[in-house]
Coordinates of N, CA and C and ligand atoms in Angstrom, one line a residue:
M1 N 0.9 -1.3 0.0 CA 0.0 -0.1 0.0 C 0.9 1.2 -0.1
L2 N 1.2 1.7 -1.0 CA 1.7 3.0 -1.1 C 0.7 4.2 -1.1
G3 N 0.5 4.8 0.2 CA -0.3 5.8 0.1 C 0.7 7.2 0.1
I4 N 0.5 8.1 -0.4 CA 1.6 9.1 -0.3 C 0.6 10.6 -0.4
I5 N 1.2 11.6 0.3 CA 1.0 13.0 0.7 C 1.9 14.0 -0.1
L6 N 1.4 14.7 -1.1 CA 2.0 15.8 -1.6 C 1.8 17.0 -1.0
L7 N 2.6 17.7 -0.1 CA 2.5 18.8 0.6 C 3.3 19.9 0.0
G8 N 2.6 21.1 0.1 CA 3.7 22.3 -0.6 C 2.5 23.4 -1.3
P9 N 3.2 24.6 -1.2 CA 2.4 25.8 -1.4 C 1.9 25.7 -3.1
P10 N 0.9 26.6 -3.2 CA 0.3 26.8 -4.4 C 1.5 27.0 -5.4
G11 N 1.5 26.3 -6.6 CA 2.6 26.3 -7.6 C 3.7 25.5 -7.2
A12 N 4.0 24.8 -6.0 CA 5.1 24.0 -5.9 C 5.2 23.1 -6.8
G13 N 4.2 22.5 -7.4 CA 4.4 21.4 -8.5 C 3.9 20.1 -7.9
K14 N 3.0 20.1 -7.1 CA 2.1 19.1 -6.7 C 1.5 18.2 -7.8
G15 N 0.8 19.2 -8.6 CA 0.0 18.4 -9.8 C 1.1 17.9 -11.0
T16 N 2.1 18.8 -11.3 CA 3.0 18.1 -12.0 C 3.6 16.9 -11.6
Q17 N 4.0 16.7 -10.3 CA 4.6 15.5 -9.9 C 3.8 14.5 -9.8
A18 N 2.6 14.6 -9.1 CA 1.5 13.7 -9.0 C 1.3 13.0 -10.4
K19 N 1.0 13.3 -11.3 CA 0.9 13.0 -12.7 C 1.9 11.9 -13.1
K20 N 3.3 12.3 -12.8 CA 4.4 11.4 -13.2 C 4.4 10.2 -12.2
I21 N 4.3 10.6 -11.0 CA 4.4 9.4 -9.9 C 3.2 8.3 -10.2
S22 N 2.0 9.2 -10.6 CA 0.9 8.1 -10.9 C 1.0 7.2 -12.0
D23 N 1.6 8.0 -13.2 CA 2.3 7.1 -14.5 C 3.0 5.9 -14.1
E24 N 4.0 6.0 -13.4 CA 5.0 5.2 -13.0 C 4.6 4.1 -12.2
F25 N 4.0 4.5 -11.1 CA 3.6 3.7 -9.9 C 2.2 3.1 -10.2
A26 N 1.7 3.5 -11.0 CA 0.3 3.0 -11.4 C -0.7 3.1 -10.3
I27 N -0.5 4.5 -9.5 CA -1.7 4.6 -8.4 C -2.3 6.2 -8.8
P28 N -3.6 6.3 -8.4 CA -4.2 7.2 -8.8 C -3.9 8.5 -7.9
Q29 N -4.1 9.8 -9.0 CA -4.0 10.9 -8.3 C -5.1 11.4 -7.8
I30 N -5.2 11.8 -6.6 CA -6.4 12.5 -6.1 C -6.1 13.8 -5.5
S31 N -6.6 14.7 -6.7 CA -6.5 16.2 -6.4 C -7.7 16.8 -6.0
T32 N -7.8 17.1 -4.8 CA -9.1 18.0 -4.4 C -9.3 19.0 -5.2
G33 N -8.3 19.8 -5.6 CA -8.5 20.9 -6.5 C -9.1 20.5 -7.7
D34 N -8.7 19.6 -8.2 CA -9.3 19.2 -9.5 C -10.8 18.9 -9.5
M35 N -11.1 18.1 -8.2 CA -12.5 17.4 -8.1 C -13.5 18.5 -7.9
L36 N -13.2 19.4 -7.2 CA -13.6 20.9 -6.9 C -13.9 21.7 -8.3
R37 N -12.8 21.9 -8.9 CA -13.1 22.2 -10.2 C -14.1 21.6 -10.9
E38 N -13.9 20.5 -10.9 CA -14.9 19.8 -11.9 C -16.4 19.8 -11.5
A39 N -16.7 19.8 -9.9 CA -17.9 20.3 -9.4 C -18.2 21.3 -9.8
V40 N -17.7 22.7 -10.0 CA -17.8 24.0 -10.4 C -18.2 23.6 -11.6
N41 N -17.4 23.2 -12.7 CA -17.8 23.4 -14.0 C -19.4 22.5 -14.3
N42 N -19.5 21.6 -13.5 CA -20.7 20.6 -13.6 C -21.9 21.5 -12.9
G43 N -21.8 22.4 -12.2 CA -22.7 23.3 -11.6 C -23.6 22.4 -10.4
T44 N -22.6 21.6 -9.8 CA -23.6 20.7 -8.9 C -23.7 21.8 -7.7
E45 N -24.5 21.5 -6.5 CA -24.6 22.2 -5.5 C -23.5 22.2 -4.4
M46 N -22.6 21.1 -4.7 CA -21.1 21.4 -4.0 C -20.6 22.4 -4.9
G47 N -20.4 22.2 -5.8 CA -19.8 23.2 -6.9 C -20.2 24.7 -6.6
K48 N -21.5 24.9 -6.5 CA -21.6 26.2 -6.4 C -21.1 26.7 -5.1
K49 N -21.5 26.0 -3.9 CA -21.0 26.4 -2.6 C -19.5 26.6 -2.6
A50 N -18.7 25.5 -3.4 CA -17.1 25.8 -3.3 C -16.7 27.1 -4.1
K51 N -17.4 27.2 -5.1 CA -16.5 28.3 -5.9 C -16.5 29.6 -5.4
S52 N -17.4 30.2 -4.5 CA -17.0 31.5 -3.8 C -15.7 31.5 -3.1
F53 N -15.6 30.4 -2.3 CA -14.4 30.1 -1.5 C -13.0 30.2 -2.5
M54 N -13.1 29.4 -3.3 CA -11.8 29.3 -4.6 C -11.8 30.5 -5.3
D55 N -12.8 31.4 -5.6 CA -12.7 32.5 -6.4 C -11.6 33.5 -5.5
Q56 N -12.0 33.4 -4.2 CA -11.3 34.3 -3.3 C -9.9 33.8 -2.8
G57 N -9.6 32.7 -3.5 CA -8.3 32.3 -2.7 C -8.3 31.8 -1.3
G58 N -9.8 31.5 -0.9 CA -9.8 30.8 0.4 C -9.7 29.2 0.2
L59 N -10.0 28.7 1.4 CA -10.3 27.3 1.5 C -11.8 26.9 1.5
V60 N -11.8 25.8 0.9 CA -13.1 25.3 1.0 C -13.5 24.5 2.5
P61 N -14.7 24.7 3.0 CA -14.9 24.1 4.4 C -14.4 22.6 4.5
D62 N -13.8 22.3 5.7 CA -13.3 21.2 5.9 C -14.4 20.1 5.7
E63 N -15.4 20.3 6.1 CA -16.5 18.9 5.9 C -16.9 18.5 4.7
V64 N -16.6 19.5 3.6 CA -17.0 19.2 2.0 C -15.6 18.4 1.6
V65 N -14.5 18.9 1.9 CA -13.5 18.1 1.2 C -13.1 16.9 1.9
I66 N -13.2 17.0 3.1 CA -13.1 15.7 4.1 C -14.1 14.6 3.1
G67 N -15.2 14.9 3.0 CA -16.3 14.1 2.5 C -15.9 13.4 1.0
I68 N -15.5 14.5 0.3 CA -14.9 14.1 -1.2 C -13.8 13.0 -1.0
V69 N -12.8 13.2 -0.2 CA -11.8 12.4 0.0 C -12.3 11.0 0.4
K70 N -13.0 11.3 1.5 CA -13.3 10.0 2.2 C -14.1 8.8 1.0
D71 N -15.0 9.5 0.2 CA -15.5 8.7 -0.9 C -14.5 8.0 -1.7
R72 N -13.5 8.9 -2.1 CA -12.8 8.5 -3.2 C -11.7 7.7 -2.8
L73 N -11.5 7.4 -1.7 CA -10.3 6.5 -1.0 C -11.0 5.0 -1.0
Q74 N -12.5 5.1 -1.3 CA -13.0 3.8 -1.2 C -13.2 3.1 -2.5
A75 N -12.8 3.8 -3.5 CA -12.8 3.2 -5.0 C -11.7 2.1 -5.1
K76 N -12.0 1.2 -5.8 CA -11.4 0.0 -6.0 C -9.8 0.4 -6.7
D77 N -9.7 1.6 -7.5 CA -8.5 1.7 -8.0 C -7.4 2.2 -6.9
C78 N -7.9 2.6 -5.6 CA -7.1 2.9 -4.6 C -6.5 1.8 -3.8
D79 N -6.9 0.4 -4.0 CA -6.3 -0.7 -3.4 C -4.8 -0.7 -3.0
K80 N -4.2 -0.3 -4.4 CA -2.6 -0.5 -4.2 C -1.9 0.8 -3.8
G81 N -2.8 2.0 -3.6 CA -1.9 3.0 -3.3 C -2.9 4.0 -3.9
F82 N -2.2 5.6 -3.4 CA -2.7 6.6 -4.0 C -2.1 7.9 -3.7
I83 N -2.2 8.7 -4.4 CA -1.4 9.9 -4.0 C -2.2 11.1 -3.9
L84 N -2.5 12.0 -2.5 CA -3.1 12.8 -2.2 C -2.4 14.1 -2.7
D85 N -3.0 14.9 -3.7 CA -2.4 16.3 -4.2 C -3.4 17.3 -3.5
G86 N -3.1 18.2 -2.8 CA -3.5 19.3 -2.3 C -4.6 18.9 -0.8
F87 N -4.5 17.7 -0.2 CA -5.1 17.5 0.8 C -4.3 16.6 1.7
P88 N -4.3 16.6 2.8 CA -4.9 17.4 3.8 C -4.2 18.8 3.6
R89 N -5.2 19.9 4.0 CA -4.5 21.2 3.9 C -4.8 22.0 5.1
T90 N -5.2 21.5 6.3 CA -5.6 21.6 7.6 C -5.4 21.1 8.8
I91 N -5.3 21.5 9.7 CA -5.1 20.2 11.1 C -6.3 19.3 10.9
P92 N -7.6 19.8 11.1 CA -8.6 18.9 11.2 C -8.8 18.2 10.0
Q93 N -8.2 18.5 8.7 CA -8.3 17.6 7.5 C -7.2 16.4 7.8
A94 N -6.2 16.6 8.3 CA -5.2 15.7 8.7 C -5.8 14.8 9.6
Q95 N -6.5 15.2 10.9 CA -6.7 14.4 11.9 C -8.0 13.3 11.2
A96 N -8.7 14.0 10.5 CA -10.0 13.4 9.7 C -9.4 12.0 8.5
L97 N -8.2 12.6 8.1 CA -7.6 11.4 7.4 C -7.1 10.5 7.7
D98 N -6.4 10.7 9.3 CA -5.9 9.8 10.0 C -6.9 8.9 10.3
R99 N -8.1 9.1 10.9 CA -9.4 8.4 11.2 C -9.6 7.7 9.9
V100 N -10.0 8.2 8.6 CA -10.5 7.6 7.4 C -9.5 6.5 7.0
T101 N -8.1 6.5 7.2 CA -7.1 5.6 6.7 C -7.3 4.4 7.6
N102 N -7.1 4.8 8.7 CA -7.1 3.8 9.9 C -8.7 2.9 9.6
D103 N -10.1 3.2 9.2 CA -11.0 2.8 9.2 C -11.0 1.9 7.7
L104 N -10.4 2.5 6.8 CA -10.4 1.6 5.7 C -9.0 0.9 5.6
K105 N -8.4 0.8 6.6 CA -7.2 -0.1 6.7 C -6.2 0.3 5.4
K106 N -6.0 1.6 5.4 CA -4.9 2.2 4.4 C -4.1 2.9 5.2
E107 N -3.0 2.9 4.4 CA -1.7 3.7 5.1 C -1.0 4.8 4.5
I108 N -0.9 5.7 4.9 CA -0.2 7.0 4.3 C 1.6 6.6 4.6
R109 N 2.3 6.2 3.6 CA 3.7 5.8 3.9 C 4.7 7.0 3.9
V110 N 4.1 8.2 3.0 CA 5.5 9.1 3.1 C 4.5 10.4 2.8
V111 N 5.3 11.8 3.4 CA 4.6 12.7 3.2 C 5.8 13.4 2.5
L112 N 5.6 13.9 1.0 CA 6.6 14.7 0.3 C 6.4 16.0 0.5
S113 N 7.1 16.7 1.1 CA 7.2 18.0 1.2 C 7.9 18.9 0.2
L114 N 7.8 19.3 -0.8 CA 8.0 20.1 -2.0 C 8.3 21.5 -1.7
E115 N 9.5 21.9 -1.7 CA 10.1 23.0 -1.2 C 10.5 23.9 -2.4
V116 N 10.0 25.2 -2.6 CA 10.2 26.2 -3.6 C 10.4 27.6 -3.0
D117 N 11.1 28.3 -3.4 CA 11.2 29.8 -3.1 C 9.8 30.4 -3.3
E118 N 9.4 31.3 -2.4 CA 8.1 32.1 -2.3 C 8.1 32.9 -3.6
K119 N 9.3 33.6 -4.0 CA 9.2 34.5 -5.2 C 8.8 33.8 -6.5
E120 N 9.3 32.6 -6.8 CA 9.4 31.8 -7.7 C 7.9 31.4 -7.9
L121 N 7.1 31.1 -7.0 CA 5.7 30.4 -7.1 C 4.7 31.4 -8.0
M122 N 4.7 32.8 -7.7 CA 3.9 33.8 -8.2 C 4.1 33.7 -9.9
E123 N 5.5 33.3 -10.1 CA 5.9 33.6 -11.7 C 5.2 32.2 -12.3
R124 N 5.5 31.0 -11.6 CA 4.8 29.9 -11.9 C 3.2 30.0 -12.0
L125 N 2.6 30.4 -11.2 CA 1.1 30.5 -11.4 C 0.8 31.2 -12.5
C126 N 1.2 32.5 -12.6 CA 1.0 33.3 -13.5 C 1.0 32.8 -15.1
G127 N 1.9 31.9 -15.1 CA 2.4 31.6 -16.5 C 1.6 29.9 -16.7
R128 N 1.1 29.7 -15.7 CA 0.4 28.2 -15.9 C -0.8 28.1 -16.9
R129 N -0.5 26.8 -17.8 CA -1.7 26.9 -18.5 C -2.0 25.5 -18.4
T130 N -3.4 25.0 -18.5 CA -3.8 23.7 -18.5 C -4.5 23.2 -19.4
C131 N -4.4 22.0 -20.0 CA -5.1 21.3 -21.0 C -6.7 21.1 -20.7
A132 N -7.6 21.7 -21.5 CA -9.2 21.5 -21.1 C -9.6 19.9 -21.5
G133 N -8.8 19.4 -22.2 CA -9.1 17.9 -22.5 C -8.3 16.9 -21.5
C134 N -7.1 16.8 -21.6 CA -6.5 15.7 -20.7 C -5.8 16.3 -19.7
K135 N -5.9 17.6 -19.5 CA -5.5 18.2 -18.0 C -3.9 18.0 -17.8
A136 N -3.2 17.9 -18.8 CA -1.7 18.2 -19.1 C -1.7 19.5 -18.7
M137 N -0.4 19.8 -17.9 CA 0.0 21.3 -17.6 C 1.1 21.5 -18.1
Y138 N 1.2 22.9 -18.7 CA 2.2 23.7 -19.3 C 2.6 25.0 -18.4
H139 N 3.6 25.5 -18.7 CA 3.9 26.8 -18.4 C 4.5 27.5 -19.6
V140 N 4.0 28.9 -19.6 CA 4.4 29.8 -21.1 C 6.0 29.5 -21.1
T141 N 6.6 29.8 -20.0 CA 8.2 29.8 -20.4 C 9.0 28.7 -20.0
F142 N 8.7 27.9 -18.5 CA 9.2 27.1 -18.1 C 9.0 25.6 -18.6
N143 N 7.9 25.6 -19.2 CA 7.4 24.0 -20.0 C 6.3 24.4 -20.9
P144 N 6.9 25.3 -22.1 CA 5.8 25.6 -22.9 C 5.2 24.5 -24.2
P145 N 4.3 24.3 -24.8 CA 3.8 23.4 -25.7 C 4.6 23.7 -26.7
K146 N 4.7 22.8 -27.6 CA 5.2 22.7 -28.9 C 4.7 24.0 -29.9
A147 N 3.3 23.9 -29.9 CA 2.6 24.9 -30.4 C 1.8 25.7 -29.7
E148 N 2.1 27.0 -29.8 CA 1.4 27.9 -28.7 C 0.1 27.6 -28.5
G149 N -0.4 27.5 -27.2 CA -1.9 27.5 -26.9 C -2.5 26.1 -27.2
K150 N -1.9 25.2 -27.4 CA -2.5 23.7 -28.0 C -1.5 22.7 -26.8
C151 N -2.5 21.8 -26.6 CA -1.9 20.4 -26.0 C -1.2 19.6 -26.7
D152 N 0.2 19.4 -26.2 CA 1.1 18.4 -27.3 C 0.5 17.0 -27.3
K153 N -0.3 16.7 -26.6 CA -0.9 15.4 -26.4 C -2.1 15.1 -27.0
C154 N -2.8 15.9 -27.0 CA -4.3 15.7 -27.4 C -4.9 16.8 -28.5
G155 N -3.8 18.1 -28.6 CA -4.4 19.1 -29.5 C -5.4 20.0 -28.9
T156 N -6.0 19.8 -27.6 CA -7.2 20.6 -27.3 C -6.5 22.0 -27.0
A157 N -7.3 23.2 -26.8 CA -7.0 24.3 -26.5 C -6.5 24.5 -24.9
L158 N -5.3 25.2 -24.5 CA -5.1 25.6 -23.5 C -5.8 26.6 -22.4
M159 N -6.1 26.6 -21.2 CA -6.9 27.3 -20.6 C -6.0 28.0 -19.3
Q160 N -6.5 29.1 -18.8 CA -5.6 29.4 -17.8 C -6.9 29.3 -16.5
R161 N -6.3 28.9 -15.4 CA -7.2 28.8 -14.2 C -7.8 30.1 -13.8
D162 N -9.0 30.1 -13.4 CA -9.8 31.3 -12.8 C -9.3 31.9 -11.7
D163 N -8.4 31.0 -10.8 CA -7.8 31.4 -9.5 C -6.3 32.0 -9.8
D164 N -5.8 31.8 -11.1 CA -4.4 32.3 -11.4 C -4.2 33.6 -11.7
K165 N -4.8 34.4 -10.8 CA -5.0 36.2 -11.1 C -3.9 36.6 -9.8
E166 N -3.4 37.4 -10.1 CA -2.2 37.9 -8.9 C -2.8 38.2 -7.7
E167 N -3.9 38.5 -7.6 CA -4.7 39.0 -6.3 C -5.1 37.6 -5.6
T168 N -5.7 36.8 -6.4 CA -6.3 35.6 -5.9 C -5.0 34.7 -5.6
I169 N -3.9 34.7 -6.1 CA -2.7 34.0 -6.0 C -2.1 34.3 -4.5
K170 N -2.2 35.8 -4.4 CA -1.8 36.4 -3.0 C -2.4 35.8 -1.9
A171 N -3.7 35.8 -2.1 CA -4.6 35.3 -1.1 C -4.4 33.7 -0.8
R172 N -4.2 32.8 -1.7 CA -3.9 31.5 -1.8 C -2.2 31.4 -1.0
L173 N -1.4 32.1 -1.3 CA -0.3 32.1 -0.3 C -0.3 32.3 0.9
V174 N -1.3 33.5 1.2 CA -1.4 33.8 2.7 C -2.1 32.4 3.6
N175 N -3.1 31.9 2.8 CA -4.0 30.9 3.4 C -2.9 29.8 3.6
Y176 N -2.1 29.4 2.7 CA -0.9 28.2 2.9 C -0.4 28.4 3.9
K177 N 0.3 29.9 4.1 CA 1.0 29.8 5.3 C 0.2 29.7 6.8
K178 N -0.9 30.2 6.9 CA -1.7 30.4 8.0 C -2.3 29.1 8.4
M179 N -3.0 28.2 7.3 CA -3.6 26.7 7.4 C -3.1 25.8 7.0
T180 N -2.1 25.8 6.2 CA -1.4 24.5 5.8 C 0.0 24.2 6.3
E181 N 0.8 25.3 6.5 CA 2.2 24.9 6.7 C 2.3 24.5 7.9
P182 N 1.5 24.3 9.1 CA 1.6 24.0 10.4 C 1.4 22.4 10.2
L183 N 1.2 22.0 9.1 CA 1.1 20.6 8.9 C 2.4 20.0 8.9
L184 N 3.3 20.6 8.6 CA 4.7 20.2 8.4 C 5.1 19.9 9.7
Q185 N 4.9 20.5 10.9 CA 5.1 20.2 12.1 C 4.3 19.1 12.7
Y186 N 2.8 18.8 12.1 CA 2.0 17.8 12.5 C 2.4 16.4 12.2
Y187 N 3.2 16.2 10.7 CA 3.6 15.3 10.1 C 5.1 14.8 10.8
K188 N 5.9 15.9 11.1 CA 7.4 15.5 11.7 C 7.3 14.7 13.0
G189 N 6.0 14.7 13.5 CA 6.1 13.7 14.5 C 6.0 12.4 14.3
T190 N 5.5 12.3 12.8 CA 5.1 10.6 12.4 C 6.4 10.4 11.7
G191 N 7.5 10.7 11.6 CA 8.6 10.4 10.8 C 8.4 10.1 9.3
K192 N 7.4 10.3 8.7 CA 7.2 10.0 7.5 C 7.6 11.1 6.2
I193 N 7.8 12.3 7.2 CA 7.9 13.2 6.2 C 9.6 13.4 5.4
R194 N 9.4 13.6 4.1 CA 10.6 13.7 3.5 C 10.7 15.2 2.6
S195 N 11.6 15.9 2.5 CA 11.5 17.3 1.9 C 12.3 17.0 0.4
V196 N 11.7 17.6 -0.4 CA 12.5 17.6 -1.7 C 12.3 18.9 -2.2
M197 N 13.5 19.4 -2.8 CA 14.1 20.5 -3.4 C 13.0 20.5 -4.7
A198 N 12.1 21.5 -4.7 CA 11.4 21.5 -6.0 C 11.4 22.4 -6.9
T199 N 12.8 23.0 -6.9 CA 13.3 24.1 -8.0 C 14.1 23.5 -9.0
G200 N 13.9 24.0 -10.4 CA 14.9 23.5 -11.5 C 14.3 22.3 -12.4
D201 N 15.0 21.6 -12.8 CA 14.4 20.7 -13.8 C 13.2 19.8 -13.3
I202 N 12.2 19.8 -14.0 CA 10.9 19.1 -13.5 C 11.3 17.4 -13.6
G203 N 12.0 17.1 -14.4 CA 12.4 15.7 -14.5 C 13.7 15.2 -13.5
R204 N 14.4 16.2 -13.2 CA 15.4 15.9 -12.1 C 14.5 15.9 -10.7
I205 N 13.7 16.6 -10.5 CA 12.8 17.0 -9.0 C 12.1 15.6 -9.0
Y206 N 11.7 15.0 -10.1 CA 10.8 13.6 -10.1 C 11.7 12.5 -9.9
A207 N 13.1 12.6 -10.1 CA 13.8 11.3 -10.3 C 14.4 11.3 -8.5
N208 N 14.5 12.5 -8.0 CA 14.6 12.3 -6.5 C 13.4 11.8 -5.7
I209 N 12.1 12.3 -6.3 CA 11.1 11.7 -5.7 C 10.8 10.1 -5.9
A210 N 10.9 9.8 -7.4 CA 11.0 8.4 -7.7 C 11.9 7.5 -6.4
N211 N 13.2 8.1 -6.5 CA 14.2 7.4 -5.5 C 13.7 7.0 -4.1
I212 N 13.1 8.1 -3.6 CA 12.4 8.0 -2.3 C 11.4 7.1 -2.3
L213 N 10.7 7.0 -3.2 CA 9.5 5.9 -3.3 C 9.8 4.3 -3.7
R214 N 10.8 4.2 -4.3 CA 11.4 3.0 -4.4 C 12.1 2.4 -2.9
Ligands
AP5_1 P1 -5.5 23.3 -5.9 O1 -5.9 23.1 -7.3 O2 -5.0 22.3 -5.1 O3 -4.2 24.5 -6.0 P2 -3.1 24.9 -5.1 O4 -2.8 24.2 -4.1 O5 -3.2 26.6 -5.2 O6 -1.9 24.5 -6.4 P3 -1.8 24.5 -7.6 O7 -2.9 23.3 -8.2 O8 -1.9 25.6 -8.1 O9 -0.3 24.1 -7.8 P4 0.5 22.7 -7.7 O10 1.4 22.7 -6.6 O11 -0.3 21.7 -8.3 O12 1.7 23.4 -9.1 P5 1.5 22.8 -10.6 O13 2.2 21.7 -10.9 O14 0.0 23.1 -11.2 O15 -6.7 24.1 -4.8 C1 -7.2 25.2 -5.7 C2 -8.3 25.7 -4.8 O16 -9.3 24.7 -4.3 C3 -7.8 26.2 -3.3 O17 -7.5 27.4 -3.5 C4 -9.1 25.9 -2.4 O18 -9.9 27.0 -2.7 C5 -9.5 24.6 -2.9 N1 -9.3 23.8 -2.2 C6 -8.6 22.5 -2.8 N2 -8.2 21.6 -2.0 C7 -8.5 22.0 -0.8 C8 -8.7 21.4 0.5 N3 -8.0 20.2 0.9 N4 -9.3 22.0 1.5 C9 -9.9 23.0 1.6 N5 -10.0 23.8 0.2 C10 -9.4 23.1 -0.9 O19 2.8 23.5 -11.2 C11 2.4 25.2 -11.3 C12 3.5 25.9 -12.2 O20 4.5 25.7 -12.3 C13 2.9 24.9 -13.8 O21 2.6 25.8 -14.9 C14 4.0 24.0 -14.1 O22 4.0 23.8 -15.3 C15 5.3 24.7 -13.4 N6 6.2 23.9 -12.7 C16 5.9 22.9 -12.3 N7 7.2 22.5 -11.7 C17 8.2 23.4 -12.2 C18 9.6 23.6 -12.2 N8 10.3 22.5 -11.5 N9 10.1 24.2 -12.7 C19 9.3 25.5 -13.2 N10 7.9 25.6 -13.5 C20 7.6 24.4 -12.9
MG2 MG1 -2.5 21.5 -8.7
ZN3 ZN1 -4.5 17.5 -23.8

């Protein structure tokens, strides 16, 4: 059972690295951000509620995200492991995850803490583009697609996320510091935390992660 938590500020590369881990280790990426954005796009009740928090760069209430993750972890494809990308994000979420994994007889083996200089985060998020089709991630300067505005893998048009505006990014970074950074301390006590320098070449960062996981 390879249960992994990816911890790190907005723009640290959680999504980028989660996709690589998922491909090689054949375990699903569970991104609460992606799931919430899907609910917003589908106009569900939950999506409508979540949208106002997300647009402000705030966190969606704990009970909502805890419910989503609890359901998702029970799916068959999580039997061999899973990558939590963007969850937990608060101490109550971490405590709830402890209870849920215990109940479902699943185990978090490692917490990877992605470390990036704060000034680089803004640049990464302002230039991020995502494929509306297959969700592949790009950056206009750091990881550009071969043809401008088009996905290399499926040819679909690339989009910019609604919350990747300077003001909203600032709020996300403030909330990260206040609500999520304390989790580093929470997990230090478990001996499961490993820090990963997450600046520089994406492939090299992944190679370090894969080494830890192997
Ligand atoms: P979420 O979608 O999780 O956003 P986030 O945490 O702000 O993180 P990002 O997805 O922006 O960054 P990332 O670390 O995945 O980086 P990426 O790989 O894309 O959450 C969105 C919102 O949903 C939250 O604000 C909140 O409202 C809500 N939410 C979600 N989960 C919640 C929870 N548990 N509780 C409550 N609310 C929740 O990379 C970023 C860019 O950098 C890309 O363009 C990429 O190409 C580039 N890049 C990646 N690596 C490198 C590198 N090494 N060098 C240069 N560029 C790089
Ligand atoms: Mg992400
Ligand atoms: Zn695509």
